[in-house]
XYZ file of C-alpha atoms in Angstrom:
691
model
C 41.245 -148.295 -11.934
C 38.045 -148.942 -13.908
C 38.391 -149.802 -17.596
C 35.812 -150.547 -20.261
C 37.556 -152.746 -22.851
C 35.372 -152.002 -25.844
C 37.854 -153.182 -28.340
C 41.504 -154.409 -28.593
C 43.749 -154.240 -31.652
C 46.983 -156.159 -31.627
C 49.721 -155.689 -34.207
C 52.826 -157.874 -34.521
C 56.288 -156.721 -35.585
C 55.704 -158.292 -38.923
C 52.628 -156.216 -39.448
C 54.650 -153.137 -38.648
C 57.301 -153.894 -41.242
C 54.947 -153.129 -44.007
C 53.836 -149.829 -42.435
C 55.185 -146.348 -43.193
C 58.505 -145.218 -41.743
C 56.756 -143.674 -38.771
C 55.327 -146.989 -37.640
C 52.545 -146.085 -35.174
C 50.632 -142.879 -34.704
C 48.652 -141.435 -31.713
C 46.544 -138.616 -32.938
C 43.870 -136.313 -31.570
C 42.362 -133.039 -32.822
C 45.232 -131.148 -31.138
C 48.359 -133.353 -31.160
C 50.150 -136.108 -33.167
C 52.744 -138.500 -31.818
C 54.525 -140.797 -34.159
C 56.433 -143.806 -32.927
C 58.998 -145.513 -35.137
C 60.126 -149.170 -35.005
C 62.829 -148.302 -32.439
C 60.214 -146.585 -30.178
C 61.649 -143.193 -30.988
C 58.929 -140.515 -31.121
C 58.146 -137.370 -32.985
C 55.583 -134.876 -31.709
C 53.485 -132.327 -33.597
C 50.832 -129.747 -32.773
C 47.628 -129.654 -34.740
C 45.512 -126.701 -35.396
C 42.680 -127.451 -37.825
C 44.352 -128.968 -40.867
C 47.761 -127.545 -40.072
C 50.320 -129.765 -38.335
C 53.478 -128.150 -36.871
C 56.388 -130.433 -36.008
C 57.719 -129.478 -32.593
C 60.350 -132.266 -32.026
C 61.653 -134.715 -34.611
C 62.171 -138.442 -34.147
C 64.382 -139.101 -31.146
C 64.573 -141.340 -28.098
C 62.287 -139.587 -25.642
C 61.820 -142.275 -22.930
C 64.800 -144.325 -21.778
C 66.804 -145.538 -18.853
C 70.501 -145.576 -17.966
C 71.520 -149.164 -17.122
C 75.021 -150.272 -16.171
C 76.205 -146.729 -16.965
C 74.777 -146.709 -20.515
C 71.701 -144.986 -21.885
C 69.462 -147.673 -23.344
C 67.461 -145.805 -25.975
C 66.485 -147.961 -28.982
C 63.967 -150.732 -28.336
C 62.827 -152.880 -31.310
C 59.079 -152.914 -31.339
C 57.508 -156.319 -30.527
C 53.819 -155.512 -30.582
C 51.271 -152.783 -30.359
C 47.853 -152.821 -28.597
C 45.109 -150.279 -28.551
C 42.110 -150.151 -26.209
C 39.340 -147.806 -25.169
C 39.586 -146.718 -21.543
C 37.735 -145.008 -18.749
C 39.809 -144.195 -15.746
C 40.227 -141.474 -13.138
C 41.358 -138.948 -15.772
C 38.397 -139.568 -18.042
C 37.309 -141.484 -21.160
C 39.740 -142.015 -24.005
C 42.039 -144.471 -25.589
C 45.402 -146.127 -24.788
C 48.135 -147.395 -27.092
C 50.486 -149.886 -25.534
C 53.803 -150.563 -27.336
C 56.297 -153.098 -26.192
C 59.859 -153.366 -27.346
C 63.140 -154.943 -26.526
C 66.816 -154.082 -26.284
C 68.896 -157.169 -25.386
C 67.677 -158.353 -22.048
C 65.720 -155.194 -21.244
C 62.065 -154.915 -22.280
C 60.191 -151.638 -22.472
C 56.395 -151.144 -22.226
C 55.053 -147.700 -23.222
C 51.461 -146.742 -22.520
C 50.316 -143.555 -24.186
C 46.753 -142.474 -23.148
C 44.715 -139.681 -24.707
C 41.425 -138.380 -23.398
C 38.366 -136.782 -24.986
C 38.331 -133.948 -22.524
C 42.011 -133.184 -22.959
C 42.815 -133.457 -26.613
C 46.089 -131.481 -26.240
C 47.548 -133.961 -23.643
C 49.086 -137.420 -23.864
C 49.594 -139.313 -20.605
C 52.566 -141.691 -20.415
C 53.227 -144.721 -18.258
C 56.643 -146.424 -18.983
C 57.928 -149.671 -17.513
C 61.281 -151.589 -17.945
C 61.472 -155.265 -17.294
C 64.742 -157.188 -16.809
C 64.151 -160.240 -18.978
C 67.699 -161.537 -18.623
C 69.566 -163.519 -16.023
C 71.927 -160.819 -14.710
C 71.049 -157.887 -12.581
C 71.007 -154.369 -14.144
C 72.182 -151.247 -12.264
C 69.616 -148.495 -13.039
C 70.838 -145.015 -12.272
C 68.013 -143.005 -13.815
C 64.943 -142.907 -16.040
C 64.113 -140.191 -18.536
C 60.655 -139.291 -19.984
C 59.758 -136.686 -22.601
C 63.191 -135.744 -23.855
C 62.343 -133.179 -26.583
C 64.294 -130.680 -28.700
C 62.037 -127.785 -29.551
C 63.134 -126.036 -32.757
C 63.859 -122.367 -32.841
C 61.636 -120.873 -35.567
C 61.046 -117.526 -33.773
C 61.400 -114.478 -36.072
C 64.284 -112.105 -35.249
C 61.718 -109.424 -34.593
C 61.254 -110.931 -31.116
C 63.767 -110.291 -28.395
C 63.983 -113.844 -27.195
C 63.527 -117.230 -29.063
C 61.634 -118.986 -26.317
C 59.788 -118.287 -23.125
C 59.237 -120.722 -20.254
C 57.514 -121.504 -17.010
C 60.037 -123.275 -14.664
C 59.283 -123.949 -11.055
C 62.631 -124.643 -9.444
C 62.828 -123.189 -5.893
C 66.165 -121.855 -4.640
C 67.482 -119.191 -2.261
C 67.872 -117.027 -5.344
C 64.055 -116.546 -5.452
C 64.118 -116.183 -9.242
C 61.260 -115.481 -11.610
C 58.894 -118.324 -12.398
C 58.362 -117.113 -15.968
C 61.558 -116.312 -17.925
C 63.099 -116.198 -21.364
C 65.451 -118.964 -22.702
C 68.365 -118.010 -24.909
C 71.518 -119.639 -26.107
C 73.677 -120.763 -23.219
C 70.718 -121.193 -20.792
C 70.691 -124.061 -18.337
C 68.514 -124.842 -15.359
C 68.143 -128.100 -13.494
C 64.631 -127.625 -12.146
C 65.096 -130.145 -9.304
C 61.774 -130.477 -7.460
C 63.466 -131.560 -4.145
C 65.767 -129.558 -1.941
C 68.078 -127.121 -3.799
C 69.296 -125.497 -0.595
C 69.041 -126.606 2.977
C 65.537 -125.067 3.278
C 64.571 -124.148 -0.305
C 62.942 -126.700 -2.563
C 59.651 -128.089 -4.048
C 57.567 -126.585 -6.801
C 54.841 -127.424 -9.312
C 55.931 -130.439 -11.391
C 55.223 -128.862 -14.733
C 57.645 -127.382 -17.245
C 56.440 -125.280 -20.216
C 58.543 -124.015 -23.163
C 57.075 -122.089 -26.065
C 57.737 -119.950 -29.050
C 55.325 -117.516 -30.656
C 53.385 -120.168 -32.545
C 53.459 -123.247 -30.313
C 55.157 -125.003 -27.504
C 55.281 -128.062 -25.152
C 54.589 -128.729 -21.511
C 55.693 -131.753 -19.635
C 55.146 -132.904 -16.050
C 54.094 -135.621 -13.722
C 50.585 -136.550 -12.477
C 51.461 -138.231 -9.063
C 49.232 -137.459 -6.132
C 52.271 -136.439 -3.959
C 55.442 -134.570 -4.902
C 58.316 -136.596 -6.284
C 62.095 -136.082 -6.420
C 62.355 -135.382 -10.164
C 64.156 -132.885 -12.220
C 63.117 -131.148 -15.427
C 66.341 -129.869 -16.869
C 66.284 -127.138 -19.617
C 69.284 -126.238 -21.784
C 69.897 -124.318 -24.952
C 73.379 -125.279 -26.050
C 72.644 -124.474 -29.700
C 70.945 -121.576 -31.284
C 68.779 -123.985 -33.228
C 66.775 -125.570 -30.441
C 66.082 -125.900 -26.647
C 66.373 -129.297 -25.023
C 64.347 -130.493 -21.990
C 63.005 -133.580 -20.297
C 61.979 -135.161 -17.017
C 64.404 -137.377 -15.100
C 64.604 -139.236 -11.802
C 67.996 -140.186 -10.473
C 68.214 -143.415 -8.513
C 70.511 -146.213 -7.339
C 68.431 -149.293 -8.036
C 69.389 -152.846 -8.901
C 66.901 -154.403 -11.267
C 67.145 -158.114 -10.677
C 66.062 -160.771 -13.193
C 62.311 -160.604 -13.740
C 61.895 -157.368 -11.882
C 60.108 -154.311 -13.258
C 60.759 -150.572 -12.917
C 57.807 -148.141 -13.617
C 58.339 -144.495 -13.938
C 55.827 -141.913 -12.570
C 52.700 -141.192 -14.521
C 53.844 -138.236 -16.778
C 52.352 -136.184 -19.611
C 53.175 -134.017 -22.507
C 50.960 -131.183 -23.737
C 51.084 -129.231 -27.043
C 50.163 -125.623 -26.586
C 49.461 -122.439 -28.501
C 50.240 -119.282 -26.568
C 51.941 -119.327 -23.194
C 51.940 -121.772 -20.275
C 48.569 -120.665 -18.763
C 46.342 -123.298 -20.340
C 48.858 -126.122 -19.772
C 48.645 -125.267 -16.017
C 44.839 -125.114 -16.175
C 44.611 -128.561 -17.793
C 47.174 -129.985 -15.364
C 44.963 -128.768 -12.451
C 41.844 -130.190 -14.133
C 43.486 -133.534 -14.627
C 44.644 -133.596 -10.988
C 41.064 -132.644 -9.850
C 39.770 -135.641 -11.821
C 42.289 -137.728 -9.989
C 41.006 -136.567 -6.552
C 42.715 -133.271 -5.723
C 40.098 -130.790 -4.473
C 40.351 -127.022 -3.899
C 38.540 -124.918 -1.322
C 35.564 -122.929 -2.610
C 36.580 -119.280 -1.721
C 34.598 -117.309 0.777
C 33.904 -113.621 0.367
C 36.402 -112.767 3.164
C 39.282 -114.122 1.144
C 38.910 -111.167 -1.268
C 39.071 -108.464 1.385
C 42.118 -106.110 1.475
C 44.799 -106.756 4.135
C 46.857 -104.594 6.397
C 49.856 -106.270 8.116
C 51.761 -105.091 11.197
C 55.039 -106.131 9.635
C 55.764 -102.497 8.986
C 56.697 -102.320 12.632
C 58.829 -105.480 12.315
C 59.645 -107.966 15.107
C 60.139 -105.333 17.778
C 56.621 -103.978 17.502
C 54.757 -102.819 20.565
C 51.048 -103.511 20.994
C 50.430 -99.654 21.237
C 51.827 -99.348 17.757
C 49.387 -101.925 16.516
C 46.422 -100.520 18.323
C 47.340 -97.056 17.114
C 47.227 -98.054 13.469
C 43.813 -99.761 13.542
C 41.697 -96.607 13.072
C 43.481 -95.770 9.860
C 43.275 -99.507 8.720
C 39.534 -99.253 9.175
C 39.241 -95.837 7.515
C 41.004 -97.059 4.408
C 38.711 -100.140 4.212
C 41.340 -102.734 4.805
C 39.260 -105.532 6.318
C 42.024 -107.842 7.605
C 44.655 -106.994 10.166
C 47.651 -109.358 10.522
C 49.710 -109.614 13.726
C 53.073 -110.543 12.278
C 56.340 -112.050 13.598
C 57.385 -111.000 17.082
C 54.406 -111.999 19.291
C 56.063 -115.330 20.331
C 58.802 -116.085 22.882
C 60.660 -118.349 20.420
C 60.400 -120.083 17.069
C 59.028 -123.526 17.827
C 57.520 -122.805 21.203
C 54.879 -120.294 20.110
C 54.168 -119.018 23.538
C 53.155 -115.406 24.217
C 55.954 -112.960 24.803
C 55.234 -111.835 28.470
C 56.660 -108.361 27.859
C 53.969 -107.781 25.175
C 51.270 -109.909 26.876
C 51.841 -109.804 30.577
C 48.406 -111.290 31.248
C 49.104 -114.151 28.732
C 46.054 -115.476 26.917
C 43.847 -112.783 28.286
C 45.903 -109.983 26.609
C 45.788 -111.723 23.240
C 42.076 -112.466 23.576
C 41.451 -108.738 24.300
C 43.476 -107.676 21.333
C 41.534 -109.919 18.932
C 38.276 -108.768 20.461
C 39.340 -105.106 19.893
C 40.167 -105.754 16.296
C 36.844 -107.418 15.669
C 34.918 -104.640 17.313
C 36.312 -102.190 14.671
C 34.839 -104.351 11.991
C 38.241 -105.764 10.986
C 39.020 -109.477 10.930
C 42.231 -110.818 12.576
C 44.898 -112.973 11.249
C 48.077 -114.180 13.093
C 51.563 -114.923 11.625
C 53.146 -118.386 12.234
C 56.160 -120.425 10.934
C 55.414 -124.068 11.573
C 57.914 -126.923 11.375
C 60.734 -124.835 12.676
C 62.340 -125.218 16.150
C 65.055 -122.857 17.336
C 67.944 -124.589 19.175
C 67.096 -122.405 22.224
C 63.493 -123.357 22.270
C 61.818 -125.607 24.870
C 60.489 -127.768 22.179
C 64.024 -128.479 20.848
C 65.168 -129.208 24.412
C 62.226 -131.562 25.134
C 61.424 -133.156 21.765
C 64.715 -133.757 19.880
C 63.164 -136.991 18.554
C 60.919 -134.714 16.405
C 63.907 -133.518 14.408
C 64.239 -134.208 10.717
C 67.690 -135.746 10.419
C 70.042 -136.248 7.408
C 72.042 -139.331 6.535
C 74.656 -138.347 9.106
C 72.002 -138.006 11.785
C 72.411 -134.277 11.825
C 69.426 -131.813 11.860
C 68.552 -129.849 8.738
C 68.974 -126.070 9.086
C 66.283 -123.550 8.295
C 68.409 -120.550 7.402
C 66.082 -117.602 7.782
C 64.927 -118.643 11.316
C 68.243 -120.013 12.455
C 66.297 -123.113 13.317
C 65.919 -126.770 12.485
C 63.253 -128.777 10.676
C 60.688 -130.889 12.470
C 59.614 -133.868 10.334
C 56.156 -133.279 8.820
C 55.648 -137.110 8.392
C 55.985 -137.768 12.120
C 52.594 -137.976 13.738
C 53.563 -136.301 17.156
C 54.784 -133.343 15.050
C 51.420 -133.182 13.226
C 49.518 -133.407 16.560
C 51.651 -130.588 18.082
C 50.852 -128.236 15.178
C 47.149 -129.072 15.326
C 47.028 -128.150 19.059
C 48.652 -124.822 18.174
C 46.043 -124.095 15.564
C 43.368 -124.772 18.192
C 44.923 -122.275 20.483
C 45.160 -119.564 17.839
C 41.651 -120.031 16.423
C 39.605 -121.429 19.298
C 41.273 -119.893 22.354
C 42.597 -116.625 21.129
C 39.756 -116.109 18.595
C 41.717 -115.389 15.364
C 39.868 -115.741 12.076
C 42.879 -116.621 10.020
C 46.551 -117.595 9.899
C 49.472 -116.329 7.847
C 51.680 -119.319 7.515
C 55.239 -118.122 6.481
C 58.603 -119.553 5.518
C 60.470 -120.821 2.483
C 60.980 -124.077 4.323
C 57.245 -124.878 3.992
C 57.363 -125.528 0.310
C 59.247 -128.799 0.762
C 60.995 -130.821 3.343
C 64.326 -132.687 3.054
C 64.405 -136.528 3.243
C 64.280 -137.710 6.788
C 66.606 -140.459 8.183
C 65.556 -140.245 11.837
C 65.272 -143.873 12.995
C 62.763 -142.883 15.652
C 60.209 -142.091 12.926
C 60.192 -145.489 11.370
C 59.881 -144.222 7.773
C 59.560 -146.874 5.139
C 61.374 -144.582 2.759
C 63.445 -141.331 3.654
C 61.365 -139.360 1.031
C 58.206 -139.763 3.051
C 59.032 -136.438 4.813
C 59.261 -134.781 1.346
C 55.964 -136.339 0.276
C 54.053 -135.502 3.505
C 54.075 -131.682 3.529
C 50.459 -131.697 2.038
C 49.379 -134.020 4.934
C 50.547 -131.528 7.518
C 48.767 -128.622 5.898
C 45.555 -130.605 5.408
C 45.505 -131.226 9.247
C 46.152 -127.498 9.836
C 43.436 -126.426 7.475
C 40.893 -128.890 8.784
C 41.543 -127.782 12.391
C 41.183 -124.074 11.629
C 37.939 -124.457 9.690
C 36.590 -126.600 12.493
C 36.165 -123.433 14.522
C 35.802 -120.745 11.831
C 34.179 -121.876 8.641
C 35.680 -119.145 6.517
C 39.056 -119.093 8.231
C 41.581 -117.378 5.979
C 44.651 -119.735 5.575
C 47.430 -117.976 3.684
C 50.653 -119.968 2.931
C 53.594 -117.707 2.031
C 56.646 -119.772 0.919
C 58.915 -116.737 0.753
C 59.660 -116.427 -2.895
C 59.713 -120.089 -3.757
C 57.611 -121.473 -6.635
C 54.515 -123.001 -4.944
C 54.481 -126.716 -4.397
C 51.220 -127.642 -6.132
C 50.353 -130.358 -3.616
C 49.963 -127.885 -0.746
C 47.664 -125.480 -2.672
C 44.393 -127.319 -1.851
C 45.005 -126.541 1.824
C 44.984 -122.750 1.697
C 42.214 -120.325 1.089
C 44.581 -117.650 -0.322
C 47.883 -117.810 -2.134
C 50.252 -114.823 -2.182
C 52.842 -113.122 -4.244
C 55.227 -114.294 -1.571
C 57.854 -111.621 -1.059
C 58.016 -110.451 -4.661
C 61.193 -108.789 -5.777
C 59.467 -106.863 -8.591
C 56.123 -105.800 -9.974
C 56.849 -108.352 -12.790
C 56.876 -111.095 -10.164
C 53.597 -109.869 -8.734
C 51.907 -110.189 -12.075
C 53.384 -113.462 -13.402
C 52.888 -115.184 -10.084
C 49.303 -114.043 -10.242
C 48.812 -115.536 -13.657
C 50.396 -118.831 -12.560
C 48.303 -119.127 -9.361
C 45.043 -118.274 -11.169
C 45.859 -121.185 -13.490
C 46.753 -123.644 -10.653
C 43.977 -122.749 -8.196
C 41.103 -121.494 -10.467
C 40.466 -118.418 -12.603
C 38.624 -116.664 -9.699
C 40.895 -117.924 -6.937
C 41.809 -115.269 -4.215
C 45.404 -114.192 -4.897
C 47.010 -111.736 -2.467
C 49.372 -109.339 -4.133
C 51.383 -109.063 -0.864
C 52.546 -105.761 0.631
C 52.479 -103.121 -2.045
C 55.608 -101.668 -0.484
C 57.607 -104.556 -1.872
C 57.360 -103.518 -5.528
C 58.066 -100.411 -7.564
C 58.600 -97.371 -5.246
C 56.341 -99.026 -2.752
C 53.142 -98.010 -4.580
C 52.454 -100.205 -7.596
C 48.760 -100.923 -6.836
C 48.191 -101.185 -10.520
C 50.077 -104.457 -10.777
C 47.757 -105.947 -8.114
C 44.362 -104.439 -9.147
C 44.888 -104.886 -12.948
C 45.566 -108.628 -12.706
C 42.786 -109.409 -10.225
C 44.880 -109.562 -7.059
C 43.769 -108.738 -3.549
C 45.605 -105.565 -2.437
C 47.722 -105.414 0.726
C 49.984 -103.097 2.665
C 52.161 -102.813 5.758
C 51.957 -98.992 6.266
C 52.775 -97.561 9.616
C 50.671 -94.771 11.185
C 50.710 -92.248 12.793
C 53.748 -90.897 10.915
C 57.000 -91.451 12.899
C 55.786 -94.587 14.865
C 57.520 -97.136 12.613
C 61.181 -98.043 12.176
C 61.276 -97.107 8.430
C 60.067 -93.773 7.110
C 59.366 -95.450 3.734
C 56.379 -97.191 5.352
C 54.967 -94.015 6.987
C 51.512 -93.185 5.740
C 51.965 -89.448 5.359
C 49.222 -87.274 3.864
C 50.390 -87.647 0.248
C 50.621 -91.483 0.546
C 47.359 -91.697 2.435
C 45.567 -90.000 -0.491
C 47.119 -92.443 -2.859
C 46.258 -95.489 -0.688
C 42.641 -94.163 -0.390
C 42.333 -93.811 -4.118
C 43.411 -97.450 -4.815
C 41.380 -98.848 -2.059
C 38.365 -97.173 -3.538
C 39.171 -98.508 -7.034
C 39.651 -101.961 -5.580
C 36.406 -101.950 -3.678
C 34.418 -100.533 -6.606
C 35.696 -103.035 -9.295
C 36.288 -106.181 -7.174
C 38.355 -107.642 -10.046
C 39.774 -110.247 -7.729
C 36.392 -111.967 -8.005
C 36.395 -111.810 -11.797
C 37.269 -114.640 -14.266
C 40.991 -114.395 -15.233
C 41.369 -115.075 -18.961
C 44.966 -115.890 -19.028
C 44.810 -117.636 -22.419
C 44.005 -114.386 -24.320
C 47.518 -112.909 -24.129
C 50.934 -114.519 -24.262
C 52.884 -112.999 -21.353
C 56.212 -113.685 -23.116
C 55.671 -112.560 -26.621
C 52.716 -110.163 -26.632
C 53.573 -106.458 -26.169
C 52.532 -104.718 -24.127
C 52.185 -107.347 -21.377
C 48.459 -107.652 -20.972
C 46.086 -109.451 -18.560
C 42.375 -109.824 -19.104
C 39.494 -110.294 -16.680
C 35.779 -110.840 -17.321
C 33.377 -109.600 -14.659
C 29.697 -108.935 -14.772
C 29.559 -108.830 -18.567
C 32.429 -106.352 -18.793
C 36.078 -106.904 -19.902
C 38.986 -105.441 -18.033
C 42.507 -105.102 -19.404
C 45.629 -104.474 -17.434
C 48.581 -103.391 -19.682
C 52.180 -102.973 -18.486
C 55.205 -101.573 -20.163
C 57.834 -102.357 -17.534
C 58.527 -106.014 -18.041
C 62.131 -106.780 -17.061
C 62.515 -110.606 -16.807
C 65.340 -111.590 -14.479
C 65.770 -107.998 -13.215
C 64.520 -106.566 -9.989
C 64.896 -102.776 -10.571
C 61.447 -102.246 -12.051
C 62.610 -99.594 -14.434
C 59.921 -97.309 -15.698
C 58.716 -98.421 -19.117
C 56.524 -96.813 -21.729
C 54.482 -98.058 -24.716
C 53.139 -96.360 -27.794
C 51.293 -98.153 -30.536
C 48.295 -100.414 -31.313
C 46.881 -102.818 -28.808
C 44.326 -105.583 -29.425
C 41.445 -106.025 -27.084
C 40.606 -109.752 -27.145
C 37.733 -111.616 -25.612
C 34.979 -109.128 -26.620
C 31.732 -110.454 -27.775
C 31.153 -110.505 -31.588
C 29.319 -107.532 -33.105
C 28.928 -105.914 -29.720
C 30.016 -102.277 -29.308
C 31.899 -101.393 -26.173
C 32.822 -98.059 -24.622
C 36.495 -98.128 -23.527
C 37.236 -96.384 -20.266
C 40.460 -95.807 -18.355
C 39.051 -96.605 -14.876
C 42.093 -95.373 -12.944
C 42.144 -91.857 -14.442
C 38.565 -91.367 -15.615
C 39.407 -91.080 -19.300
C 37.109 -92.332 -22.107
C 38.837 -93.761 -25.178
C 35.773 -94.069 -27.487
C 34.072 -97.219 -28.677
C 35.188 -100.469 -30.330
C 33.377 -103.524 -31.720
C 34.120 -107.196 -30.851
C 35.363 -109.769 -30.955
C 38.945 -108.420 -31.408
C 39.224 -104.701 -31.579
C 42.408 -102.566 -32.115
C 43.045 -99.083 -30.701
C 45.977 -96.743 -30.508
C 47.302 -96.020 -26.965
C 50.234 -94.330 -25.343
C 51.136 -94.820 -21.668
C 53.896 -94.966 -19.109
C 54.176 -98.012 -16.803
C 50.497 -99.136 -17.021
C 47.114 -98.670 -18.517
C 43.973 -100.056 -16.958
C 40.952 -100.253 -19.272
C 37.330 -101.241 -18.790
C 35.280 -102.381 -21.849
C 31.533 -101.580 -21.073
C 29.023 -103.068 -23.531
C 26.529 -100.590 -24.971
């Protein structure tokens, strides 16, 4: 780490005695953190000359030693320095304090480029003669006051990234009685991982906390609202560690951010900080924005005649990717061609891919890496690849009735790289649909054959596996489309750099399609390709508006000709075909997936109607939705009547407002913020065209 020590200021405890009650202050143009003489902190949000207290003085960083929370540390000294490190230029305040034999060192860094953020590094030193049993550390323990007017339905909204088999919403309200652990490790045998950021907000302000480590960590971010007065949250890591005399325990590098509006900008700034630290994202190719058709409508028992038969309609409706889904393989883990479908083996698969490409469509193949079925050859031959628990038993992957391979074991990585070479180089595919909830995180591995220094290496190594897969695929096809679908789990941030397209990932509602899109545009980039998944998965199987209006890539799994698929609901009959053709035309004309998603303009929790804004080619586009049902998956039809505000328009510029779905003109408005009266059911898609 490079530092430029331009100046250092040192204060003694005696100097602090004469200070105000607050002791020491960290202050930027956006936030204010006050630290008292017991190292308790108080945090406020600043907007101009107005300061809003978000959490009063309380112990926010502490450890549990010998079964007791050690919270109050008498300040010994304070030191300030100017810094330049891999986050940027800024300043750092270091405060040291003591509680008995335990010393605490708190570094709070602020950066010119991120005035809403404070980065924390906390260490505890055993300065005594006896060992201390440390069972956890806690950072950023805040209590956000409820000041929300009763006119709002909920006091708080939140972004929470816990991943469980319940496949819950990522954005949800918080009310009295709410509790969620938000453990970032495994919450079920094969469900875990997430983005290590938590955001809680009310209409006027909020807080986000998270960690800035370069690999995932086994932390929790519990949220509870036991009282109607406030919501409590923090970051914690459980452990069983003996801190011997003279030893030091350092927490992960963590942060707190004050925010106005919803969680979007907090995730944007998190991404930018991680990019400064060395995380890089793929520059999207044009092909990542093309609509997709998937053969999953025919399910696992598909025939190649069914897939071949649908291709003319796929081409006619301008879906430029065709995905061969689950069912081409002999077994999960072996990934050999089913001889009943491909009697000539590789030659049959090569011929299929060639046929797809000759129609002008590009090809993608489904795959579920890291899983080995107990009847597979790889399980029989390579049991030493298994990820084993503390009892030396394999971890189960429930959906595939399979077991985990360990992503931190080099032979496992090599095996998967060879499979990618076969799919892309030998068979000729241009992309891979990587699928499975087990791909978001891996359990800790205790297999002695792997020689792990720590069991959690397997949990931290998932990004390494995907980096190798991505590099191998793009070695043969420069714009290979790598989609990772973690089946409803909240994306693990550290795997996002190794895909060219994120996906709504088996959404259970249109609300999930939209808020997942907002989340992933924040985490991957405002113009990142986000695939809305099969439209058949949300309201009545035809809610293209929730894809197009938020800048998602459209997708479908229709079956054609009528009657060839197992489910009539996927049949592309004449009425549905006209509807599919209409939305394919709208998508191709507007290309909003390539636009700049302006998620900061509207609060997804408190603004009504729910609104998403996109800027493209000098025009503004607004997707408005009246069916928001957080925590529910029935997608009830909603309606809205009243005034809406069109934000983000240029000042003193007049715009013509146009409903681009139905071809209706709404008149003109003048920027920067314009109001207009609307009435709609479900959704309204508007285009603002400057005159």
